Short mmCIF file of C-alpha atoms in Angstrom, two decimals:
data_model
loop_
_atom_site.label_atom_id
_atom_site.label_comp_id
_atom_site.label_asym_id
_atom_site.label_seq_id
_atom_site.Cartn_x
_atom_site.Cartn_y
_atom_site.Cartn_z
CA UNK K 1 8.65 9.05 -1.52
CA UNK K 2 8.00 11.21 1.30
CA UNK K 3 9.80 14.33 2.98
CA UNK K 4 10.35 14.13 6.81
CA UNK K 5 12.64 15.07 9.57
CA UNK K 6 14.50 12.67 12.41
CA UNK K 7 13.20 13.21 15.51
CA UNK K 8 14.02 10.57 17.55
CA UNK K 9 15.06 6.63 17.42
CA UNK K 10 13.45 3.63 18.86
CA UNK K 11 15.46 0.56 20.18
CA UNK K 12 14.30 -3.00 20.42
CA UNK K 13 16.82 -5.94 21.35
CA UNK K 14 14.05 -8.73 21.09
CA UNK K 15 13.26 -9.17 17.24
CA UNK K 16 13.52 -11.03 13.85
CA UNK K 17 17.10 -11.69 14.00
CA UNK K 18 17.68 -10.71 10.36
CA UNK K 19 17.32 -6.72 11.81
CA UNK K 20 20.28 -6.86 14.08
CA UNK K 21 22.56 -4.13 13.35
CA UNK K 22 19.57 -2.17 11.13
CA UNK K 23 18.77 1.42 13.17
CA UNK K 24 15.28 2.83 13.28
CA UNK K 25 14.34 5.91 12.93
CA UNK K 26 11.03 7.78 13.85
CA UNK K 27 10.30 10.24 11.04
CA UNK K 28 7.78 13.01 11.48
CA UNK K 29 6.76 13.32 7.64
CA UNK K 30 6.97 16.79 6.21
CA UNK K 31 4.86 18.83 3.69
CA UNK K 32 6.68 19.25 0.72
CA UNK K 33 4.78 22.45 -0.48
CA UNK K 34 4.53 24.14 3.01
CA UNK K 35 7.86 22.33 4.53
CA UNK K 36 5.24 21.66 7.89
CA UNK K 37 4.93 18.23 9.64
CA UNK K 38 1.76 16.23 8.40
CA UNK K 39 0.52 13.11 9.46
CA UNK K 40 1.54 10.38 11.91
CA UNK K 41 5.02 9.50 12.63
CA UNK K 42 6.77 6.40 10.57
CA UNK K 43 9.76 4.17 11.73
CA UNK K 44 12.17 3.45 9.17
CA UNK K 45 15.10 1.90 8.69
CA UNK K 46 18.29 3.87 8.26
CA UNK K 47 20.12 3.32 5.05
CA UNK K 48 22.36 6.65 4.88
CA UNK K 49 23.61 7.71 8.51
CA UNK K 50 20.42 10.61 9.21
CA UNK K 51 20.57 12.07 12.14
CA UNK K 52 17.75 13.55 14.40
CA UNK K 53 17.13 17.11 13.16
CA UNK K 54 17.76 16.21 9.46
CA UNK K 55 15.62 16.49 6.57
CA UNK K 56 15.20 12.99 4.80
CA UNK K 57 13.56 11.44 2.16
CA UNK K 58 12.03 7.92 2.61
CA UNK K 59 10.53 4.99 0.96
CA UNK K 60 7.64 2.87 1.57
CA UNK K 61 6.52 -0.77 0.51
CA UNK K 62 9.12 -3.07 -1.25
CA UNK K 63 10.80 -0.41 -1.98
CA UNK K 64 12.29 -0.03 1.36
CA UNK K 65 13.83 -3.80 0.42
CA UNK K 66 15.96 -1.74 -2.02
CA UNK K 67 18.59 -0.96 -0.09
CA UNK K 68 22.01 -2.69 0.41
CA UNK K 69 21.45 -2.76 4.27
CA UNK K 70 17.67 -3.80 3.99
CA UNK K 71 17.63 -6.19 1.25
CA UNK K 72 15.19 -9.05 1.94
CA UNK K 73 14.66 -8.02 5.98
CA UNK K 74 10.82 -7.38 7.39
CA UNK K 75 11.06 -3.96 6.89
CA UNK K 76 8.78 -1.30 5.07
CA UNK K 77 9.90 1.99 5.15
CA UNK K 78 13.65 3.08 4.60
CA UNK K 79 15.23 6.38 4.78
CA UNK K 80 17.78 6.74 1.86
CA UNK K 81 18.62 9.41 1.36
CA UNK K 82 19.72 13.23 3.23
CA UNK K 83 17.87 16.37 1.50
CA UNK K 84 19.88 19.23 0.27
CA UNK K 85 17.36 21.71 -0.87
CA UNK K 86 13.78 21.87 -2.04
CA UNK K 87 12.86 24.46 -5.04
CA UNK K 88 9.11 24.72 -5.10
CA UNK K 89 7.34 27.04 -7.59
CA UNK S 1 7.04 0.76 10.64
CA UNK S 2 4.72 1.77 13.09
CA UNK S 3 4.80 1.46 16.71
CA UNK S 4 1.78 -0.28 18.53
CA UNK S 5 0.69 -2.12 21.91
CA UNK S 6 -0.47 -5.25 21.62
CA UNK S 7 -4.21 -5.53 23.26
CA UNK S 8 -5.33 -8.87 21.89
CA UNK S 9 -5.56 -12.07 19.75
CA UNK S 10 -7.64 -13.36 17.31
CA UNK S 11 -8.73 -17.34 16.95
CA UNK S 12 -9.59 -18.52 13.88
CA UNK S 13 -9.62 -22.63 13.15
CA UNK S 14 -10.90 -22.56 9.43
CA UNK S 15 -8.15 -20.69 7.71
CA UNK S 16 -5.99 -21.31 4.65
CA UNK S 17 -3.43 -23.84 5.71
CA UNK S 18 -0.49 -22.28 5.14
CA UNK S 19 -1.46 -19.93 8.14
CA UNK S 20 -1.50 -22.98 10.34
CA UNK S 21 0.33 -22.32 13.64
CA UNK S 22 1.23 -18.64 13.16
CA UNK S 23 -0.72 -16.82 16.10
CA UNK S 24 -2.20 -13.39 16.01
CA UNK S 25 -2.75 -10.39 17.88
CA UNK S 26 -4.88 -7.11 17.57
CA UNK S 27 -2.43 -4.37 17.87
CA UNK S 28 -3.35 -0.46 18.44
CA UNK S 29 -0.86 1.74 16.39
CA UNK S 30 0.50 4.72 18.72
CA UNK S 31 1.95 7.51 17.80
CA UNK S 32 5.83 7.34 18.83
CA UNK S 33 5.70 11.26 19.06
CA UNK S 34 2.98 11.41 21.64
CA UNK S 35 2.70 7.68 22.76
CA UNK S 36 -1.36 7.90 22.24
CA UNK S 37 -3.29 5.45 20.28
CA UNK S 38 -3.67 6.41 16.31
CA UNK S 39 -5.92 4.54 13.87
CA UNK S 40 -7.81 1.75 13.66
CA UNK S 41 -6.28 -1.53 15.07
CA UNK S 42 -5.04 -4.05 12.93
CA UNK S 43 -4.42 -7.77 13.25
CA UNK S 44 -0.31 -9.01 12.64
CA UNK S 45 0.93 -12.00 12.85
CA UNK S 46 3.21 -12.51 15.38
CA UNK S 47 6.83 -13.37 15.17
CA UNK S 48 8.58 -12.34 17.62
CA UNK S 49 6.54 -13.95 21.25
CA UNK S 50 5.07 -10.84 22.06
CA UNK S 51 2.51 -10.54 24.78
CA UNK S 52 -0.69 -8.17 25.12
CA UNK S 53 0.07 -4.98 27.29
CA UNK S 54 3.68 -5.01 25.22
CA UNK S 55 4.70 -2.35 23.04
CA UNK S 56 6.23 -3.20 19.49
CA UNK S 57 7.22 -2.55 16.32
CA UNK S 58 5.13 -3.94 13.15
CA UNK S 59 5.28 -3.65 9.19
CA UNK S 60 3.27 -3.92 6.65
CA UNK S 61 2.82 -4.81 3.00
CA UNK S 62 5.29 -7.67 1.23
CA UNK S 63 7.54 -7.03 4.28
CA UNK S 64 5.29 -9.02 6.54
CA UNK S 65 6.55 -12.41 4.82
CA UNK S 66 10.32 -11.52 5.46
CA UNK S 67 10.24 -13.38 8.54
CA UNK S 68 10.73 -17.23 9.47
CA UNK S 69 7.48 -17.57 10.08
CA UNK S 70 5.35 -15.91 7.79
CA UNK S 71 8.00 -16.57 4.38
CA UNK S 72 4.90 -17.38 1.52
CA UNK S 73 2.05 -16.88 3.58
CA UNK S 74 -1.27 -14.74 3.42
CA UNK S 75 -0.17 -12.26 5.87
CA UNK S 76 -0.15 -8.79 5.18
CA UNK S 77 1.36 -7.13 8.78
CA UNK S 78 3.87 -8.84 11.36
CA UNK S 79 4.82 -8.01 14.79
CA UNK S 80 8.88 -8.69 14.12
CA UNK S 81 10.40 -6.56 17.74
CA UNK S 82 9.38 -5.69 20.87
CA UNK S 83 10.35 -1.79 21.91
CA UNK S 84 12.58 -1.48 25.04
CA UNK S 85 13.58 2.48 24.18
CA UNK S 86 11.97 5.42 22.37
CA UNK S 87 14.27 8.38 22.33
CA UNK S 88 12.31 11.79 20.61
CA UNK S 89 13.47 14.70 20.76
CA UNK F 1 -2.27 5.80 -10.91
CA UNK F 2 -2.89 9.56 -10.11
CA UNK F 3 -2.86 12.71 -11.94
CA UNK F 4 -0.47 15.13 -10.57
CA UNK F 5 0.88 18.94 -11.64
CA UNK F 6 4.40 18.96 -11.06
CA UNK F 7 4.99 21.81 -8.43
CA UNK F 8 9.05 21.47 -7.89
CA UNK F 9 12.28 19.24 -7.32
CA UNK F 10 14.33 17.74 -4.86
CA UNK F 11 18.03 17.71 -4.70
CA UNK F 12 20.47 15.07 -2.30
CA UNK F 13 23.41 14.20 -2.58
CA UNK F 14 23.79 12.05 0.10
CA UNK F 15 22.18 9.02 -0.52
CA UNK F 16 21.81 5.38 -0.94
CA UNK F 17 24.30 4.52 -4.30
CA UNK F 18 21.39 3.51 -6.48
CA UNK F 19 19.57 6.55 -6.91
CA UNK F 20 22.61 8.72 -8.08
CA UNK F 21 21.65 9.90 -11.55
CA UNK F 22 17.34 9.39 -10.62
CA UNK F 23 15.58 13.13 -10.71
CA UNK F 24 13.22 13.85 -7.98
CA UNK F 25 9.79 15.92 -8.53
CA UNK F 26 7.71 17.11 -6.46
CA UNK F 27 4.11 16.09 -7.14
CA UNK F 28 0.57 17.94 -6.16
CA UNK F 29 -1.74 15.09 -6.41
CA UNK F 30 -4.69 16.44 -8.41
CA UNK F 31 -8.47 15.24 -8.49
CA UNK F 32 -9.18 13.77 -12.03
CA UNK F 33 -12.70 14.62 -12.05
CA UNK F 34 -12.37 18.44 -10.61
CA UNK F 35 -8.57 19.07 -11.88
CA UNK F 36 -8.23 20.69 -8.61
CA UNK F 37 -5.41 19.88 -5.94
CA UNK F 38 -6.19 17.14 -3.35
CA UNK F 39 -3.63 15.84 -0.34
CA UNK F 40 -0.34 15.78 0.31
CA UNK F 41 2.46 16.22 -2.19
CA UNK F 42 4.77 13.42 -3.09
CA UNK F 43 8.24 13.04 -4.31
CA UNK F 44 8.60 10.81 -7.42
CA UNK F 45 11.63 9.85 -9.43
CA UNK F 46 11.04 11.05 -12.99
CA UNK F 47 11.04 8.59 -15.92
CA UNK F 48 9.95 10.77 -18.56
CA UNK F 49 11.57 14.32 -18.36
CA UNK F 50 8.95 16.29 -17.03
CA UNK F 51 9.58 19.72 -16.23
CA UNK F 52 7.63 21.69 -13.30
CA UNK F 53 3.96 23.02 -14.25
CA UNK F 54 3.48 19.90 -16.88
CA UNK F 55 -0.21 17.67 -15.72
CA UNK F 56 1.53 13.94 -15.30
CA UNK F 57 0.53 10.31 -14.32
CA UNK F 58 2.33 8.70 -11.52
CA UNK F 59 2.21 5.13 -10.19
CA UNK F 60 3.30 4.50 -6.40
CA UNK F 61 4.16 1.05 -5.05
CA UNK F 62 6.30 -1.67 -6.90
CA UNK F 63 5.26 -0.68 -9.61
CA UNK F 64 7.26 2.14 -9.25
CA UNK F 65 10.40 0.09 -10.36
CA UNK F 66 8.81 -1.01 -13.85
CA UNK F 67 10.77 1.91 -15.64
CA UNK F 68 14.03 1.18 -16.93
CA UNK F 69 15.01 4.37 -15.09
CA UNK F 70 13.98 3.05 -11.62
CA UNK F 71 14.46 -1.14 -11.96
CA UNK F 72 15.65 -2.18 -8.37
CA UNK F 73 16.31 0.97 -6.83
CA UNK F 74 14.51 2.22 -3.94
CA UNK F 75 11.78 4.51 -5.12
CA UNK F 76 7.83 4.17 -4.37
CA UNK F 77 6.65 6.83 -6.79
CA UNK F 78 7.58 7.74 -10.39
CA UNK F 79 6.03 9.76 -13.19
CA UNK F 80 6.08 7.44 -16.02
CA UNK F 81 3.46 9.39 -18.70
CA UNK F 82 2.70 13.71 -19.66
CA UNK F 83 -0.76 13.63 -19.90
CA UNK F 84 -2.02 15.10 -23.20
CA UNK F 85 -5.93 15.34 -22.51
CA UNK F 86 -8.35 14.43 -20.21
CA UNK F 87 -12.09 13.16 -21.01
CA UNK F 88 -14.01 13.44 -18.43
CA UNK F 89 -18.07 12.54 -18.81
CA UNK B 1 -4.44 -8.12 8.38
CA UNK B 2 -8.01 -6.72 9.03
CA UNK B 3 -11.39 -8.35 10.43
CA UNK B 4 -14.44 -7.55 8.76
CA UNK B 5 -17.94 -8.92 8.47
CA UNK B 6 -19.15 -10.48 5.03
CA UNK B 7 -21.74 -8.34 3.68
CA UNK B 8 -22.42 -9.83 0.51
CA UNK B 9 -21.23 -11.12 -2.77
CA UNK B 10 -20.55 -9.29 -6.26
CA UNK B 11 -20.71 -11.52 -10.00
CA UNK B 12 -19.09 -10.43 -13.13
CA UNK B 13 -18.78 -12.60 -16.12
CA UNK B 14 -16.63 -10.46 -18.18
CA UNK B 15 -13.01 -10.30 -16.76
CA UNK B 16 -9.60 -11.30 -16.80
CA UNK B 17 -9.39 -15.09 -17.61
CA UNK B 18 -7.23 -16.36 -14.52
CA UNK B 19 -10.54 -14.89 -12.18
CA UNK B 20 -12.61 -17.60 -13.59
CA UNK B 21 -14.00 -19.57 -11.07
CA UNK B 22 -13.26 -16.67 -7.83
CA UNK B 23 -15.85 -16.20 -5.60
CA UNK B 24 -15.77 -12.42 -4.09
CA UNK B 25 -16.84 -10.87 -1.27
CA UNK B 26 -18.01 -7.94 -0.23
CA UNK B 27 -16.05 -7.40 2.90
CA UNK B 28 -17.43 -4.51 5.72
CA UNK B 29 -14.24 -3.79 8.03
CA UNK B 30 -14.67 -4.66 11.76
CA UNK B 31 -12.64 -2.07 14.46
CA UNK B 32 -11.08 -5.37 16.55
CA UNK B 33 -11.69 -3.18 19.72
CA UNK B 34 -15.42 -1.74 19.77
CA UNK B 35 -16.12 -4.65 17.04
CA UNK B 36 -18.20 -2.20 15.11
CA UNK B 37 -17.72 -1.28 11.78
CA UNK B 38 -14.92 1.16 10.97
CA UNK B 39 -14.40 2.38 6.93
CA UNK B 40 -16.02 2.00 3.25
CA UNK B 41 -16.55 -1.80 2.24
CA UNK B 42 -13.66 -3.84 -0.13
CA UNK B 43 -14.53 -6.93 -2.55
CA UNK B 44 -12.14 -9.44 -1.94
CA UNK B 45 -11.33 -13.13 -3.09
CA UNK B 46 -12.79 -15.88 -1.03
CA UNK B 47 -10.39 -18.65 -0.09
CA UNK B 48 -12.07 -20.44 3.01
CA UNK B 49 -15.75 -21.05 1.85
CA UNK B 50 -17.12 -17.65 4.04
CA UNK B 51 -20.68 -16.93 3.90
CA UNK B 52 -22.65 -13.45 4.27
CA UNK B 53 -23.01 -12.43 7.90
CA UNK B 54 -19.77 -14.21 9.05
CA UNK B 55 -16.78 -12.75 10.67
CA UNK B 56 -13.36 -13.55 8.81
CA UNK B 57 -9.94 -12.18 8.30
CA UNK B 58 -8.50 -10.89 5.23
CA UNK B 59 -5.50 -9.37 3.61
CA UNK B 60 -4.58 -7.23 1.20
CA UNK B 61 -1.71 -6.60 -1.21
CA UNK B 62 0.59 -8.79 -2.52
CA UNK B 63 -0.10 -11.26 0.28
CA UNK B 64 -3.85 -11.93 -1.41
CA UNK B 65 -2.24 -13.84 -4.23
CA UNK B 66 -0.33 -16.35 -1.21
CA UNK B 67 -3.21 -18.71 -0.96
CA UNK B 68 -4.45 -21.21 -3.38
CA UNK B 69 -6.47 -20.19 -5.20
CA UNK B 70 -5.84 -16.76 -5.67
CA UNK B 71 -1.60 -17.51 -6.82
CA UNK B 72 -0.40 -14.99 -9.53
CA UNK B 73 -4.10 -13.57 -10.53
CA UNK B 74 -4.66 -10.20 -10.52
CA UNK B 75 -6.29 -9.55 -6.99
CA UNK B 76 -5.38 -7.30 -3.91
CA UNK B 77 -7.73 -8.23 -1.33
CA UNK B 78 -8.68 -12.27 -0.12
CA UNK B 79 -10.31 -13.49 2.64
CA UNK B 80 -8.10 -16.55 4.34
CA UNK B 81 -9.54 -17.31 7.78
CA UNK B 82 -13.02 -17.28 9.41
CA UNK B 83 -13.08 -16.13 12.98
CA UNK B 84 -13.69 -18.46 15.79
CA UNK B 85 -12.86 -16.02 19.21
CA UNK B 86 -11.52 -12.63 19.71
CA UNK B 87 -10.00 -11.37 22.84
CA UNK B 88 -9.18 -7.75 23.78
CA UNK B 89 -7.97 -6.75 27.12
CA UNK U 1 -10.55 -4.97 -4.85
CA UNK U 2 -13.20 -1.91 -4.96
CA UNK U 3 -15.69 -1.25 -7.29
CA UNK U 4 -15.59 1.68 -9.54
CA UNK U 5 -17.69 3.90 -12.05
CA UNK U 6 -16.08 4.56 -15.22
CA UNK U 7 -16.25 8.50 -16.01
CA UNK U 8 -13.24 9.40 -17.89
CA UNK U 9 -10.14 8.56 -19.96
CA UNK U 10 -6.44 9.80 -20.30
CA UNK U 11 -4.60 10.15 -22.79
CA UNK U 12 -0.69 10.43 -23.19
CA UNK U 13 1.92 10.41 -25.66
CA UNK U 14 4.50 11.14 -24.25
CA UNK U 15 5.43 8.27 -21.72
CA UNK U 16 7.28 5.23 -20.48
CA UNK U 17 7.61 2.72 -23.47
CA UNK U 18 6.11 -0.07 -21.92
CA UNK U 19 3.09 1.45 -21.86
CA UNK U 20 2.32 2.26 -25.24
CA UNK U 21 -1.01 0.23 -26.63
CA UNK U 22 -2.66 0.35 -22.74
CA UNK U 23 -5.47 2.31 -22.16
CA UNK U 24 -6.19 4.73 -19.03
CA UNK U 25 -9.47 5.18 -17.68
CA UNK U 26 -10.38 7.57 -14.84
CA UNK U 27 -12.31 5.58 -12.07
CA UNK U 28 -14.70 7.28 -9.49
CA UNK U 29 -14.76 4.43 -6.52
CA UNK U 30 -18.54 3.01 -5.34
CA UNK U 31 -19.16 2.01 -1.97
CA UNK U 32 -20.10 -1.36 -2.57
CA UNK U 33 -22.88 -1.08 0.40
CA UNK U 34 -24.61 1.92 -0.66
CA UNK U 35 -23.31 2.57 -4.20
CA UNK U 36 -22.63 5.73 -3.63
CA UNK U 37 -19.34 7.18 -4.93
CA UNK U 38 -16.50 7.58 -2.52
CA UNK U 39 -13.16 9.13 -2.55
CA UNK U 40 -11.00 10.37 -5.19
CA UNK U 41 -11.14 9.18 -8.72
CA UNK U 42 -7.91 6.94 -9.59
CA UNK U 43 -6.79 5.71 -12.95
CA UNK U 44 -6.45 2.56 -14.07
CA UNK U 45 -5.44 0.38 -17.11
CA UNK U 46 -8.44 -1.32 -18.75
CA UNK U 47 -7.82 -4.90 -19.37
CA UNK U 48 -10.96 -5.90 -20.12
CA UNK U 49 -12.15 -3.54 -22.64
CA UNK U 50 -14.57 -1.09 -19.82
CA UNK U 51 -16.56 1.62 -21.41
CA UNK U 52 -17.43 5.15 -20.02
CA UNK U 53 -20.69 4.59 -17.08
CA UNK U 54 -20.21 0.87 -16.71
CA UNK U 55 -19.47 -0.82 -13.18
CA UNK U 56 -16.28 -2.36 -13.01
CA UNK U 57 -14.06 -3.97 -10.14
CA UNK U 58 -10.25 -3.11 -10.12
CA UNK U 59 -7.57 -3.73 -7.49
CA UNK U 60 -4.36 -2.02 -6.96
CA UNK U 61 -0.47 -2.31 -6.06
CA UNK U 62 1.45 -5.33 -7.23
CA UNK U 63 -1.52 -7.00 -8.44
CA UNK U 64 -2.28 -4.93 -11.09
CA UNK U 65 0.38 -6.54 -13.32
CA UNK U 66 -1.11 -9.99 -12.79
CA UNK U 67 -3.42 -9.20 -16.26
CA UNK U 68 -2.12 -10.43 -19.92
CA UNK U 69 -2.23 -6.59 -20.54
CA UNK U 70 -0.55 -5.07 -17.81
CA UNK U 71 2.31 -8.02 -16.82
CA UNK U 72 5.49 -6.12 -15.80
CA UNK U 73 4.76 -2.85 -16.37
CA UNK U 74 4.68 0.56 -14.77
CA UNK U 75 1.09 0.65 -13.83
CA UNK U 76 -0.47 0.53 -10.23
CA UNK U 77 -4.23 -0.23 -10.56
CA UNK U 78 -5.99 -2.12 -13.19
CA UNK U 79 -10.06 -2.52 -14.03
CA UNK U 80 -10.06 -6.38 -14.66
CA UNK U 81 -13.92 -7.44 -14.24
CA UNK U 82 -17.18 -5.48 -15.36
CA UNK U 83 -19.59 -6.02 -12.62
CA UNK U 84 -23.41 -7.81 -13.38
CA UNK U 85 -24.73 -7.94 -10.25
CA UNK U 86 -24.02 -6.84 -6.92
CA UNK U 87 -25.92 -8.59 -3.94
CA UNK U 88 -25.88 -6.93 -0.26
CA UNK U 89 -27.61 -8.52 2.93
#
């Protein structure tokens, strides 16, 4: 899994019909050591109601089928879950 | 997901037969933060009528087979929706 | 699979249902030839109780979901093995 | 999916027993756009008969083992279609 | 697939159950065009009995549990051929 924050949503009415209803997010991943953006942004699917400015934690792969809103839809990258805190040492 | 433009298509006649019919396009990954290109471009299959000069959404991995089209077949990225909004902030 | 010092943990509590009770370490990817740091950390669900500072193996992907800790949930990462020595020629 | 020009071919008699019989490649990526080459070479499976110097598609990940030839053996990377015309715009 | 030096080996005791018999080896990856190595050593589970300085092929994700060693278990890359000859144009 990777850290990242929302920032920012993309919408798209013409698609695989088995993504209606799914929302996309665009995650800017996030350093976990440093807490700083690296890399390109990601769209993912939204599994747990994040909102832009939030810390998340997403999935990649089949994984991102593991979800009860994504199972078995063309997706590959889900965001599942909200971050609380971070303890680094 | 990433987002890309499409900017061509690819021909090929001798192919594994499974991949008869299914059409694809070269798309150039951009970065939905700053809308420039990113990356190499890749070739998707296409299911979802999308034209070059359009910008869309793609996935990758075992996800590319979760569409009608490409269900059991050597495909590895699909183009599955075509982008009408991209909201950062 | 990668060799990776475990650096720190990740706590949320909101999240998708299946991944209440799954630990989540941070991982510093390290280089098995040079046993020094390399790329971006990663967050892993822990199979094996490792605790921060321990040298572990982690496997990213499906297989990811090959622990009976991790079956079916959505996780792309997990430390599955505390490595004991490393031969390197 | 990625195009890439057939640089040459790699034998090895000792391996798994569901390879037997697998022709593979050695596959130098093609960048679609300035159709030059673009990254470090991959060996992959050869399920349309391609010959060195020819330009061809292939896959990789779980979609290699959807053709054929390559079902359920252990390989991430085949080549599935040779490449007739490519149009960028 | 890529092709791979053997340099190394890992060694753990403490780990998932299902891998308990396997054997880790530390890879450095070749270029397969100038045989040079190239990028980060990985490790991988030896199915076909690879010793330290041989050439070996091994491919990663879901197809590294498509061996009679590694079927269903945690592991993400497997070395599954020792190489004879390599032959580049």
């Amino acid at each position: 899994m990777q850290m990242a924050k929302v920032i920012g949503t993309v919408v798209a009415s013409q698609k695989e019909e088995a993504l209606e209803g799914l929302r996309f997010l665009i995650l800017k991943p996030v350093d976990a050591n440093t807490m700083k953006g690296c890399g390109a942004p990601i769209v993912a699917a939204d599994a747990v109601g994040a909102g832009v400015g939030e810390l998340v934690l997403f999935c990649s792969g089949s994984a991102a089928r593991q979800t009860k809103l994504t199972q078995a839809k063309p997706v590959d990258a889900v965001c599942m879950a909200i971050i609380d805190q971070v303890h680094v040492e």
